[in-house]
């Protein structure tokens, strides 16, 4: 399986994002939070993903972009866990809630914890 995060896998729809925040469920492992929602997507897409970093905590766009790159990369490396363990389609939004610029190891470990907790909840709900 290719470890890519293509353009078809990115969540861009404003209405879908609004639904995600209004109806979605949340899992948090400080400093990363996952908001997820079951969705009906195109046949070839399993998960649509977006990342966000607060402008309030990080005034410089350079810092926000760095954190978003770290979030996307750690999700890209661990998305196989979700794809192999779910049968439904989902939309994901990863939020960075910390106040300091993290290193990759912290983000990667928290991302793996969040994904494993999501899988456990998904299996429990099925």
Short mmCIF file of C-alpha atoms in Angstrom, two decimals:
data_model
loop_
_atom_site.label_atom_id
_atom_site.label_comp_id
_atom_site.label_asym_id
_atom_site.label_seq_id
_atom_site.Cartn_x
_atom_site.Cartn_y
_atom_site.Cartn_z
CA UNK A 1 0.00 0.00 0.00
CA UNK A 2 1.24 3.43 -0.89
CA UNK A 3 1.86 5.82 1.99
CA UNK A 4 0.56 8.90 0.26
CA UNK A 5 -1.88 11.63 1.17
CA UNK A 6 -3.31 12.64 -2.16
CA UNK A 7 -5.49 15.57 -3.06
CA UNK A 8 -8.57 13.33 -3.19
CA UNK A 9 -8.06 12.53 0.50
CA UNK A 10 -8.07 16.16 1.67
CA UNK A 11 -11.17 17.61 3.29
CA UNK A 12 -12.00 20.92 1.61
CA UNK A 13 -15.79 21.16 1.54
CA UNK A 14 -17.03 24.00 3.75
CA UNK A 15 -20.37 22.28 4.37
CA UNK A 16 -18.67 19.01 5.31
CA UNK A 17 -16.37 20.87 7.73
CA UNK A 18 -19.37 22.61 9.33
CA UNK A 19 -21.12 19.24 9.72
CA UNK A 20 -17.95 17.81 11.21
CA UNK A 21 -17.81 20.49 13.91
CA UNK A 22 -21.53 20.42 14.66
CA UNK A 23 -22.15 16.64 14.63
CA UNK A 24 -18.68 15.16 15.04
CA UNK A 25 -17.19 13.29 17.97
CA UNK A 26 -13.83 14.06 19.50
CA UNK A 27 -10.76 12.22 20.79
CA UNK A 28 -7.96 14.14 22.45
CA UNK A 29 -4.39 13.36 23.43
CA UNK A 30 -2.76 16.64 24.36
CA UNK A 31 -1.63 18.50 22.23
CA UNK A 32 -3.53 16.84 19.34
CA UNK A 33 -7.30 16.50 19.00
CA UNK A 34 -9.20 14.46 16.42
CA UNK A 35 -12.74 15.38 15.44
CA UNK A 36 -14.38 12.71 13.31
CA UNK A 37 -17.75 11.97 11.74
CA UNK A 38 -19.21 9.16 9.66
CA UNK A 39 -19.87 10.44 6.17
CA UNK A 40 -21.03 9.29 2.76
CA UNK A 41 -18.22 9.95 0.32
CA UNK A 42 -17.29 8.82 -3.17
CA UNK A 43 -16.77 5.08 -3.58
CA UNK A 44 -12.99 5.12 -3.89
CA UNK A 45 -12.43 7.38 -0.85
CA UNK A 46 -12.48 6.04 2.71
CA UNK A 47 -11.34 9.05 4.75
CA UNK A 48 -11.14 12.78 4.09
CA UNK A 49 -8.67 14.58 6.32
CA UNK A 50 -7.87 18.18 7.26
CA UNK A 51 -5.49 19.76 9.78
CA UNK A 52 -5.73 23.04 11.65
CA UNK A 53 -3.58 25.13 13.98
CA UNK A 54 -4.90 28.07 16.00
CA UNK A 55 -3.86 31.52 14.90
CA UNK A 56 -4.38 32.65 18.48
CA UNK A 57 -1.56 30.44 19.75
CA UNK A 58 0.80 30.84 16.78
CA UNK A 59 0.85 34.32 15.28
CA UNK A 60 3.43 33.54 12.61
CA UNK A 61 2.19 31.64 9.56
CA UNK A 62 5.59 29.93 9.32
CA UNK A 63 5.00 28.27 12.70
CA UNK A 64 1.43 27.25 11.86
CA UNK A 65 2.52 25.77 8.53
CA UNK A 66 5.35 23.83 10.20
CA UNK A 67 2.94 22.24 12.69
CA UNK A 68 0.44 21.43 9.93
CA UNK A 69 3.20 19.70 7.95
CA UNK A 70 4.10 17.64 11.02
CA UNK A 71 0.44 16.66 11.56
CA UNK A 72 -0.06 15.67 7.93
CA UNK A 73 3.15 13.65 7.83
CA UNK A 74 2.42 11.71 11.01
CA UNK A 75 -1.13 10.96 9.80
CA UNK A 76 0.22 9.86 6.41
CA UNK A 77 2.60 7.43 8.11
CA UNK A 78 -0.15 5.95 10.34
CA UNK A 79 -3.27 6.06 8.16
CA UNK A 80 -2.86 2.39 7.23
CA UNK A 81 -4.04 1.59 10.78
CA UNK A 82 -7.37 3.27 10.11
CA UNK A 83 -7.81 1.96 6.57
CA UNK A 84 -7.30 -1.67 7.62
CA UNK A 85 -9.58 -1.51 10.66
CA UNK A 86 -12.68 0.42 9.53
CA UNK A 87 -15.49 -0.39 7.15
CA UNK A 88 -17.24 3.00 7.06
CA UNK A 89 -16.29 6.31 5.48
CA UNK A 90 -15.20 9.17 7.75
CA UNK A 91 -14.14 12.79 7.75
CA UNK A 92 -11.26 13.70 10.08
CA UNK A 93 -10.03 17.05 11.38
CA UNK A 94 -6.80 17.10 13.37
CA UNK A 95 -6.37 20.16 15.60
CA UNK A 96 -3.18 21.18 17.34
CA UNK A 97 -4.07 22.60 20.75
CA UNK A 98 -0.63 23.09 22.30
CA UNK A 99 1.15 26.38 22.90
CA UNK A 100 4.70 25.39 21.87
CA UNK A 101 6.09 24.25 18.54
CA UNK A 102 6.40 20.45 18.86
CA UNK A 103 8.95 18.05 17.48
CA UNK A 104 7.99 15.23 15.14
CA UNK A 105 8.39 12.47 17.73
CA UNK A 106 5.76 14.03 20.03
CA UNK A 107 3.26 14.51 17.20
CA UNK A 108 3.87 11.01 15.83
CA UNK A 109 3.36 9.32 19.20
CA UNK A 110 0.18 11.29 19.98
CA UNK A 111 -1.17 10.64 16.48
CA UNK A 112 -0.66 6.91 16.89
CA UNK A 113 -2.42 6.99 20.29
CA UNK A 114 -5.37 8.91 18.85
CA UNK A 115 -5.72 6.57 15.87
CA UNK A 116 -5.59 3.51 18.12
CA UNK A 117 -8.24 4.99 20.40
CA UNK A 118 -10.40 5.83 17.36
CA UNK A 119 -10.09 2.24 16.11
CA UNK A 120 -11.05 0.90 19.56
CA UNK A 121 -14.14 3.15 19.63
CA UNK A 122 -15.06 2.16 16.08
CA UNK A 123 -14.79 -1.55 16.84
CA UNK A 124 -16.81 -1.06 20.03
CA UNK A 125 -19.56 0.80 18.14
CA UNK A 126 -19.84 -1.85 15.42
#
